[in-house]
Amino acid sequence: MTSDRPLLNVQNVSHYYGDRAGCLDVSVDLWPGEIIGIVGESGSGKTTLLNCLSARLQPTAGRIFYDQRHRGLVDLYALSEAERRFLIRTDWGMVHQNPRDGLRLGVTAGANIGERLMAVGERHYGQIRDKALDWLGRVEIDTARIDDLPQTFSGGMQQRLQIARNLVTGPRLVFMDEPTGGLDVSVQARLLDLLRGLVTRLHLSVVLVTHDLAVVRLLAHRLMVMQRGRVVESGLTDQVLDDPQHRYTQLLVSSVLQA
Amino acid sequence: MMTQAIDVRGIAKNFRLHTQGDVEIGVFQELSLSVDFGSCVALHGPSGCGKSTLLRALYANYRVDRGTIGVRHDGGWVDMARAAPREILAVRQRSLGYVSQFLRVIPRVATLDIVAEPLRQRGVADDAAREQAAILLRRVNIPERLWELAPSTFSGGEQQRVNIARGFIADFPILLLDEPTAALDAENGAIVAEMILEAKAQDRAIVGIFHDAAIRAKVCDHLFELAPFKAAA
Amino acid sequence: MSEPSDTAGYNFAYLDEQTKRMIRRAILKAVAIPGYQVPFGGREMPMPHGWGTGGIQVTASIIGRDDTLKVIDQGADDTTNAVSIRSFFAKTTGVATTARTEEASVIQTRHRFPEKPLRADQILVFQVPIPEPLRWLEPRESETRKMHALGEYGIMHVRLYEDIALLGRIATAYDYPVRVNDRYIMRPSPIPKFDNPKLDNNPALLLFGAGREKRIYAVPPFTKVKSLDFDDHPFEVQTWDHACTLCGARDSFLDEIVTDDLGTRMYACSDTDYCADRREAAPQTVDASEAAE
């Protein structure tokens, strides 16, 4: 965390669905190499905020700036759609809760990883294949499975394949929506460890949406707690979880079942 | 020549429990504390007087309601009570270590990697970090056959020693220790005491809670009594 | 020529003039933007979709009284589909028809590109079943249009990647995707990839009509058309170990024909006009042993 300017600068972002506010007046900076967690119950606005931040849902009000490589700060929603989509598939990644949303289940694992490379103009089959093999290894999937369909993979493997598919183009910012949701606890742990290692090694910035406080404690540097569209508390993850100030955060933390 | 490592001035801490009828619990007030490099300060007082709370406040794990918490970082001062999260993280990465009472880690990660992690976070290469971790684990008597296992199945004493190895691996200039020897037998307690003395000799600062009077006497230069700062209920 | 009673009340080439104008405007736009799929208000034709209604509407819109029409299906002039379409136009326009490529000014085709070189005064009209090359991976039309608009064509190579990974080579043999004028990705209709090189820099105007999906697209004369491939797996056309049993050609697309219940095969040019010309020019028979191999 040595850069002197944030990668993502969010200013007073609100999004309304008709009269109802999805998220309200959210401001936050995300720094290079930083993982920020967004927690809250279903309907708290965390997914709406994630969609706004990841350039998939235009905010009703507020602005979002991104520090683009070779270009500096750009207003996300002032970019042309072509530029925005290019940014999304090269410099960004998106890991979905449901692999169905983040993978092409009808093509092989290798093609899933290779797609982003081909999308940015890689035209050498052998090199694409080598990179796919390398990334399968990095996410701890047996490289012999490169020509298998993701449908034949376990839930944990599918998530790891999603991660490989996203990271192969060397993005700087990855959005994750409940990446460990729906996985067995033992599989979750391995995925968390993998994510943590990759994030440190690649100096990735991550926006992580989850309702699982244990997940953010292990992964996120910083935390935002959302309730009814607003960020009611934010700060260092361990500080927010161990010494919550807001009524709602205290309720959230005290409601966690202890194993 | 002594230089100041920690400079706490006039802090107060209250817990406001919104979910329990908004009850307010005062822990301490008007508390000031100074710690020099090369010394070890033991926080002292009866159970419930706020020793752990103070230690956590120094680490910015708890917030304080008033006052400043100066911690020496990269030659300057950072006020842990007010610093931005990323500043605090930088302090924790390079200047300030914390050994909690209980090990809290990702399940199923090998012990060796858990101990190596603070070095890795600083950018040390995997192999070098693991090599250093092995030295620390050997020092605290964790048998080599356990290194590749996750510590969740270890005994309380073993877990605490893993935690200590993890706390000492990065040679933090300032180290906070919360009952580091509570679960240890005499032999291992003595090893930890030795490590603390070595750290002091290397001009590092240590603030700790030591329930064991013998160890406390062996490693500490000052006792810091918390009782005088007890907040009015 | 037909009896007047049969065609009374029908306009020249079946379609009314306003419809033809609308289709010609679509064709002009398609020519102006090579490879881009132009939507048009397709009409119901007196035959089912799948019989070439897209190609027929294009032909009907461009054909004039002086034209000479050739219609082929899989390279042959005498198959049901080709015969039906040819007689449809003979009846509704009265234009001359021919089986000879060089005599035709308009050639409507299904699944082949004629073997004889075309000239700048000829138009080749392709019947297209599915115009959208991105359809196989992206079912949403709104999304495929956006992908075309932004030139996001990564998934086209995913398909070729899958071929090589699973079969060791690019196995796509028909309707092999091309990039037109370095811009739009296009389906050349289900012609064999053997014909793909003929699309490149061809002197004739190439028009494509999809009736069911109501799209028209074009490759103007002398336009660059490149078949997609990888640097280390370059595009290749089919080759045969055989020559045509009938004319001995080794440079044309061969059909494999089973001639009896024992599985005896022969190979013959799929382009019947090309084959007939060669036999006429230099009558010959190929060694029977080669045919029976």
XYZ file of N, CA, C and O in Angstrom, chain B residues 81-200:
480
model
N -5.301 6.531 17.394
C -6.690 6.848 17.693
C -7.357 7.566 16.530
O -8.579 7.594 16.434
N -6.566 8.133 15.653
C -7.152 8.938 14.594
C -6.678 8.559 13.192
O -7.240 9.015 12.199
N -5.667 7.771 13.092
C -5.070 7.476 11.783
C -6.082 6.779 10.873
O -6.976 6.074 11.328
N -5.902 6.994 9.570
C -6.739 6.319 8.581
C -6.419 4.824 8.603
O -5.304 4.435 8.937
N -7.407 4.009 8.263
C -7.183 2.558 8.297
C -5.907 2.116 7.595
O -5.175 1.278 8.100
N -5.615 2.695 6.453
C -4.423 2.201 5.732
C -3.134 2.601 6.419
O -2.123 1.915 6.322
N -3.157 3.722 7.160
C -1.986 4.082 7.958
C -1.801 3.072 9.089
O -0.686 2.627 9.376
N -2.913 2.751 9.726
C -2.848 1.782 10.829
C -2.328 0.444 10.314
O -1.488 -0.205 10.945
N -2.798 0.065 9.134
C -2.330 -1.207 8.569
C -0.833 -1.157 8.287
O -0.123 -2.143 8.496
N -0.359 -0.001 7.844
C 1.076 0.133 7.579
C 1.866 0.024 8.883
O 2.922 -0.613 8.930
N 1.342 0.622 9.947
C 2.003 0.527 11.254
C 2.051 -0.933 11.695
O 3.078 -1.435 12.153
N 0.926 -1.617 11.526
C 0.866 -3.019 11.935
C 1.760 -3.905 11.065
O 2.197 -4.967 11.494
N 1.980 -3.487 9.843
C 2.796 -4.322 8.965
C 4.282 -4.190 9.290
O 5.025 -5.148 9.186
N 4.689 -3.010 9.704
C 6.123 -2.797 9.873
C 6.569 -2.488 11.299
O 7.696 -2.802 11.659
N 5.708 -1.848 12.089
C 6.209 -1.303 13.352
C 5.637 -1.944 14.605
O 6.259 -1.904 15.657
N 4.445 -2.478 14.512
C 3.737 -2.855 15.725
C 3.181 -4.273 15.598
O 2.363 -4.546 14.730
N 3.650 -5.160 16.481
C 3.156 -6.530 16.471
C 2.242 -6.785 17.659
O 2.322 -6.075 18.669
N 1.395 -7.779 17.540
C 0.429 -8.045 18.600
C 0.243 -9.553 18.707
O -0.079 -10.218 17.727
N 0.502 -10.077 19.896
C 0.250 -11.503 20.122
C -0.979 -11.614 21.018
O -0.930 -11.265 22.192
N -2.076 -12.052 20.402
C -3.321 -12.159 21.161
C -3.283 -13.424 22.012
O -2.389 -14.260 21.889
N -4.291 -13.540 22.879
C -4.342 -14.724 23.732
C -4.667 -15.972 22.938
O -4.239 -17.057 23.257
N -5.481 -15.765 21.907
C -5.927 -16.921 21.145
C -5.575 -16.763 19.672
O -5.600 -15.663 19.134
N -5.249 -17.865 19.081
C -4.880 -17.893 17.674
C -6.146 -17.807 16.827
O -7.086 -18.552 17.043
N -6.158 -16.880 15.898
C -7.338 -16.728 15.047
C -6.853 -16.711 13.605
O -6.324 -15.719 13.141
N -7.020 -17.822 12.895
C -6.461 -17.941 11.548
C -7.433 -18.673 10.640
O -8.428 -19.222 11.091
N -7.121 -18.654 9.350
C -7.921 -19.404 8.388
C -7.762 -20.890 8.692
O -6.644 -21.383 8.845
N -8.858 -21.601 8.830
C -8.755 -23.027 9.097
C -7.994 -23.739 7.975
O -7.985 -23.276 6.839
N -7.386 -24.854 8.315
C -6.753 -25.736 7.348
C -5.521 -25.150 6.662
O -5.102 -25.636 5.613
N -4.957 -24.090 7.215
C -3.701 -23.581 6.665
C -2.567 -24.135 7.520
O -2.660 -24.185 8.750
N -1.502 -24.557 6.865
C -0.392 -25.188 7.574
C 0.244 -24.212 8.580
O 0.366 -23.021 8.320
N 0.643 -24.751 9.715
C 1.267 -23.971 10.777
C 2.442 -23.139 10.265
O 2.586 -21.959 10.586
N 3.269 -23.771 9.442
C 4.447 -23.085 8.923
C 4.046 -21.824 8.157
O 4.683 -20.770 8.269
N 2.964 -21.933 7.384
C 2.516 -20.778 6.596
C 1.881 -19.702 7.473
O 1.997 -18.513 7.192
N 1.228 -20.144 8.526
C 0.630 -19.163 9.441
C 1.714 -18.318 10.091
O 1.604 -17.097 10.197
N 2.776 -18.982 10.508
C 3.870 -18.256 11.164
C 4.602 -17.358 10.148
O 5.024 -16.259 10.469
N 4.685 -17.835 8.908
C 5.435 -17.084 7.890
C 4.673 -15.868 7.374
O 5.260 -14.964 6.781
N 3.378 -15.831 7.627
C 2.549 -14.833 6.951
C 2.948 -13.371 7.181
O 2.966 -12.590 6.223
N 3.271 -12.976 8.407
C 3.635 -11.549 8.580
C 4.801 -11.142 7.689
O 4.845 -10.013 7.210
N 5.733 -12.049 7.451
C 6.855 -11.732 6.562
C 6.365 -11.633 5.126
O 6.773 -10.746 4.370
N 5.491 -12.560 4.754
C 4.968 -12.552 3.389
C 4.202 -11.275 3.102
O 4.293 -10.706 2.022
N 3.443 -10.835 4.095
C 2.677 -9.596 3.919
C 3.609 -8.420 3.642
O 3.226 -7.446 3.018
N 4.823 -8.537 4.142
C 5.795 -7.476 3.908
C 6.501 -7.637 2.579
O 7.355 -6.839 2.216
N 6.205 -8.740 1.891
C 6.802 -8.925 0.580
C 8.001 -9.852 0.554
O 8.672 -9.985 -0.457
N 8.272 -10.512 1.683
C 9.373 -11.477 1.708
C 8.969 -12.709 0.882
O 7.819 -13.131 0.905
N 9.897 -13.264 0.137
C 9.603 -14.409 -0.723
C 9.171 -15.610 0.116
O 9.587 -15.768 1.267
N 8.325 -16.445 -0.476
C 7.760 -17.605 0.216
C 8.806 -18.471 0.927
O 8.675 -18.790 2.097
N 9.838 -18.837 0.179
C 10.837 -19.750 0.726
C 11.548 -19.147 1.934
O 11.714 -19.787 2.970
N 11.946 -17.899 1.780
C 12.668 -17.225 2.861
C 11.774 -17.090 4.086
O 12.217 -17.281 5.229
N 10.505 -16.775 3.842
C 9.567 -16.607 4.957
C 9.364 -17.930 5.690
O 9.340 -17.988 6.927
N 9.243 -19.003 4.918
C 9.041 -20.318 5.548
C 10.297 -20.767 6.291
O 10.224 -21.415 7.339
N 11.438 -20.440 5.767
C 12.689 -20.794 6.424
C 12.776 -20.122 7.797
O 13.126 -20.740 8.805
N 12.429 -18.836 7.801
C 12.452 -18.086 9.046
C 11.408 -18.653 10.020
O 11.659 -18.764 11.226
N 10.254 -19.029 9.472
C 9.183 -19.596 10.309
C 9.661 -20.885 10.974
O 9.381 -21.153 12.149
N 10.426 -21.668 10.225
C 10.932 -22.930 10.767
C 11.858 -22.671 11.966
O 11.806 -23.369 12.987
N 12.668 -21.644 11.844
C 13.573 -21.301 12.949
C 12.785 -20.952 14.205
O 13.072 -21.432 15.309
N 11.742 -20.129 14.019
C 10.922 -19.708 15.163
C 10.178 -20.897 15.779
O 10.114 -21.047 17.007
N 9.624 -21.750 14.921
C 8.853 -22.891 15.429
C 9.756 -23.840 16.215
O 9.361 -24.399 17.237
N 10.978 -23.999 15.733
C 11.939 -24.860 16.428
C 12.245 -24.253 17.805
O 12.283 -24.933 18.813
N 12.383 -22.971 17.788
C 12.709 -22.253 19.015
C 11.630 -22.440 20.091
O 11.938 -22.605 21.272
N 10.354 -22.405 19.665
C 9.278 -22.534 20.653
C 8.831 -24.000 20.816
O 7.741 -24.270 21.328
N 9.688 -24.913 20.343
C 9.456 -26.337 20.605
C 8.203 -26.927 19.972
O 7.540 -27.754 20.559
N 7.868 -26.473 18.762
C 6.784 -27.150 18.030
C 7.447 -28.222 17.179
O 8.259 -27.910 16.308
N 7.118 -29.490 17.437
C 7.782 -30.586 16.708
C 7.556 -30.463 15.198
O 6.466 -30.078 14.765
N 8.588 -30.800 14.459
C 8.563 -30.588 13.017
C 7.414 -31.325 12.332
O 6.890 -30.880 11.318
N 7.009 -32.463 12.907
C 5.936 -33.226 12.262
C 4.602 -32.476 12.262
O 3.680 -32.815 11.537
N 4.494 -31.431 13.079
C 3.253 -30.664 13.142
C 3.231 -29.474 12.180
O 2.196 -28.857 11.958
N 4.369 -29.155 11.598
C 4.478 -27.895 10.856
C 3.547 -27.799 9.653
O 3.094 -26.720 9.321
N 3.338 -28.941 9.017
C 2.500 -28.900 7.814
C 1.026 -29.071 8.156
O 0.173 -29.073 7.278
N 0.723 -29.245 9.445
C -0.679 -29.384 9.852
C -1.240 -28.031 10.250
O -0.508 -27.112 10.610
N -2.571 -27.944 10.194
C -3.220 -26.724 10.677
C -3.282 -26.791 12.194
O -3.454 -27.867 12.765
N -3.125 -25.663 12.880
C -3.021 -25.694 14.341
C -4.350 -25.871 15.086
O -4.344 -25.934 16.321
N -5.455 -25.970 14.354
C -6.740 -26.012 15.054
C -6.871 -27.220 15.981
O -7.610 -27.187 16.953
N -6.110 -28.287 15.673
C -6.221 -29.484 16.506
C -5.146 -29.531 17.591
O -5.092 -30.462 18.382
N -4.294 -28.500 17.623
C -3.208 -28.490 18.595
C -3.753 -28.244 20.001
O -4.850 -27.708 20.187
N -2.938 -28.545 21.008
C -3.303 -28.218 22.387
C -3.226 -26.707 22.580
O -2.640 -25.988 21.754
N -3.819 -26.228 23.676
C -3.810 -24.789 23.958
C -2.402 -24.233 24.010
O -2.113 -23.159 23.475
N -1.496 -24.978 24.647
C -0.115 -24.521 24.780
C 0.579 -24.445 23.436
O 1.297 -23.481 23.149
N 0.323 -25.446 22.582
C 0.943 -25.447 21.256
C 0.430 -24.276 20.418
O 1.191 -23.589 19.740
N -0.886 -24.073 20.495
C -1.460 -22.959 19.728
C -0.851 -21.635 20.165
O -0.542 -20.773 19.352
N -0.663 -21.493 21.471
C -0.112 -20.231 21.954
C 1.335 -20.045 21.486
O 1.740 -18.942 21.135
N 2.070 -21.121 21.428
C 3.457 -21.015 20.974
C 3.522 -20.690 19.482
O 4.401 -19.945 19.037
N 2.556 -21.246 18.714
C 2.480 -20.886 17.290
C 2.212 -19.385 17.170
O 2.829 -18.664 16.380
N 1.302 -18.932 18.014
C 0.940 -17.515 18.019
C 2.153 -16.635 18.350
O 2.369 -15.586 17.746
N 2.945 -17.085 19.291
C 4.134 -16.322 19.688
C 5.167 -16.303 18.554
O 5.750 -15.271 18.230
N 5.354 -17.454 17.941
C 6.292 -17.526 16.817
C 5.870 -16.538 15.733
O 6.685 -15.806 15.162
N 4.569 -16.507 15.465
C 4.017 -15.604 14.454
C 4.226 -14.140 14.865
O 4.489 -13.281 14.025
N 4.118 -13.874 16.168
C 4.292 -12.509 16.650
C 5.734 -12.045 16.607
O 6.024 -10.877 16.349
N 6.657 -12.994 16.832
C 8.071 -12.613 16.908
C 8.797 -12.677 15.573
O 9.901 -12.144 15.449
N 8.194 -13.311 14.574
C 8.942 -13.583 13.340
C 9.353 -12.300 12.619
O 10.410 -12.239 11.997
N 8.509 -11.264 12.726
C 8.764 -10.092 11.886
C 9.635 -9.046 12.575
O 9.822 -7.953 12.037
N 10.157 -9.379 13.769
C 11.038 -8.435 14.483
C 10.433 -7.040 14.594
O 11.079 -6.032 14.283
N 9.167 -6.984 15.004
C 8.522 -5.678 15.135
C 9.268 -4.835 16.161
O 9.613 -5.334 17.235
N 9.482 -3.555 15.895
C 10.137 -2.670 16.867
C 9.326 -2.555 18.155
O 9.888 -2.341 19.221
N 8.004 -2.676 18.043
C 7.155 -2.603 19.220
C 6.248 -3.839 19.219
O 5.663 -4.178 18.189
N 6.161 -4.476 20.382
C 5.419 -5.724 20.440
C 4.443 -5.690 21.613
O 4.813 -5.320 22.731
N 3.194 -6.038 21.349
C 2.170 -6.102 22.389
C 1.862 -7.569 22.671
O 1.570 -8.324 21.732
N 1.936 -7.971 23.947
C 1.758 -9.382 24.276
C 0.632 -9.534 25.292
O 0.702 -9.000 26.397
N -0.421 -10.286 24.906
C -1.553 -10.489 25.811
C -1.447 -11.880 26.433
O -1.787 -12.869 25.792
N -0.942 -11.933 27.658
C -0.778 -13.191 28.385
C -0.077 -14.254 27.533
O -0.629 -15.319 27.279
N 1.128 -13.976 27.093
C 1.797 -14.887 26.152
C 2.153 -16.230 26.773
O 2.382 -17.194 26.042
N 2.210 -16.307 28.089
C 2.650 -17.568 28.693
C 1.537 -18.251 29.473
O 1.781 -19.223 30.184
N 0.305 -17.761 29.327
C -0.795 -18.265 30.151
C -0.966 -19.779 30.047
O -1.193 -20.450 31.044
N -0.829 -20.304 28.846
C -1.110 -21.725 28.668
C 0.172 -22.566 28.614
O 0.140 -23.722 28.231
N 1.299 -21.958 28.991
C 2.576 -22.665 28.817
C 3.090 -23.266 30.126
O 2.861 -22.734 31.201
N 3.804 -24.391 29.982
C 4.464 -24.959 31.154
C 5.727 -24.145 31.449
O 6.097 -23.245 30.687
N 6.368 -24.474 32.533
C 7.505 -23.669 32.998
C 8.615 -23.605 31.958
O 9.174 -22.534 31.687
N 8.883 -24.740 31.346
C 9.995 -24.801 30.395
C 9.753 -23.883 29.205
O 10.607 -23.087 28.824
N 8.549 -23.992 28.637
C 8.243 -23.155 27.475
C 8.063 -21.692 27.865
O 8.403 -20.783 27.100
N 7.533 -21.475 29.085
C 7.415 -20.102 29.577
C 8.785 -19.442 29.639
O 8.951 -18.265 29.272
N 9.763 -20.216 30.052
C 11.124 -19.687 30.163
C 11.685 -19.322 28.791
O 12.404 -18.324 28.647
N 11.333 -20.138 27.795
C 11.817 -19.838 26.433
C 11.242 -18.512 25.954
O 11.956 -17.668 25.398
N 9.946 -18.315 26.220
C 9.302 -17.075 25.787
C 9.931 -15.887 26.516
O 10.193 -14.835 25.916
N 10.181 -16.076 27.823
C 10.814 -15.003 28.594
C 12.158 -14.629 27.985
O 12.513 -13.445 27.856
N 12.876 -15.644 27.554
C 14.176 -15.427 26.923
C 14.045 -14.622 25.631
O 14.833 -13.712 25.363
N 13.001 -14.970 24.879
C 12.774 -14.250 23.616
C 12.453 -12.780 23.893
O 12.876 -11.888 23.147
N 11.704 -12.544 24.962
C 11.368 -11.156 25.313
C 12.632 -10.389 25.705
O 12.857 -9.257 25.272
N 13.474 -11.039 26.496
C 14.717 -10.381 26.918
C 15.600 -10.065 25.706
O 16.213 -9.005 25.626
N 15.655 -10.994 24.796
C 16.443 -10.755 23.568
C 15.915 -9.556 22.797
O 16.676 -8.727 22.304
N 14.573 -9.489 22.707
C 13.959 -8.377 21.985
C 14.338 -7.053 22.644
O 14.652 -6.065 21.970
N 14.283 -7.049 23.959
C 14.666 -5.843 24.691
C 16.112 -5.460 24.391
O 16.440 -4.303 24.144
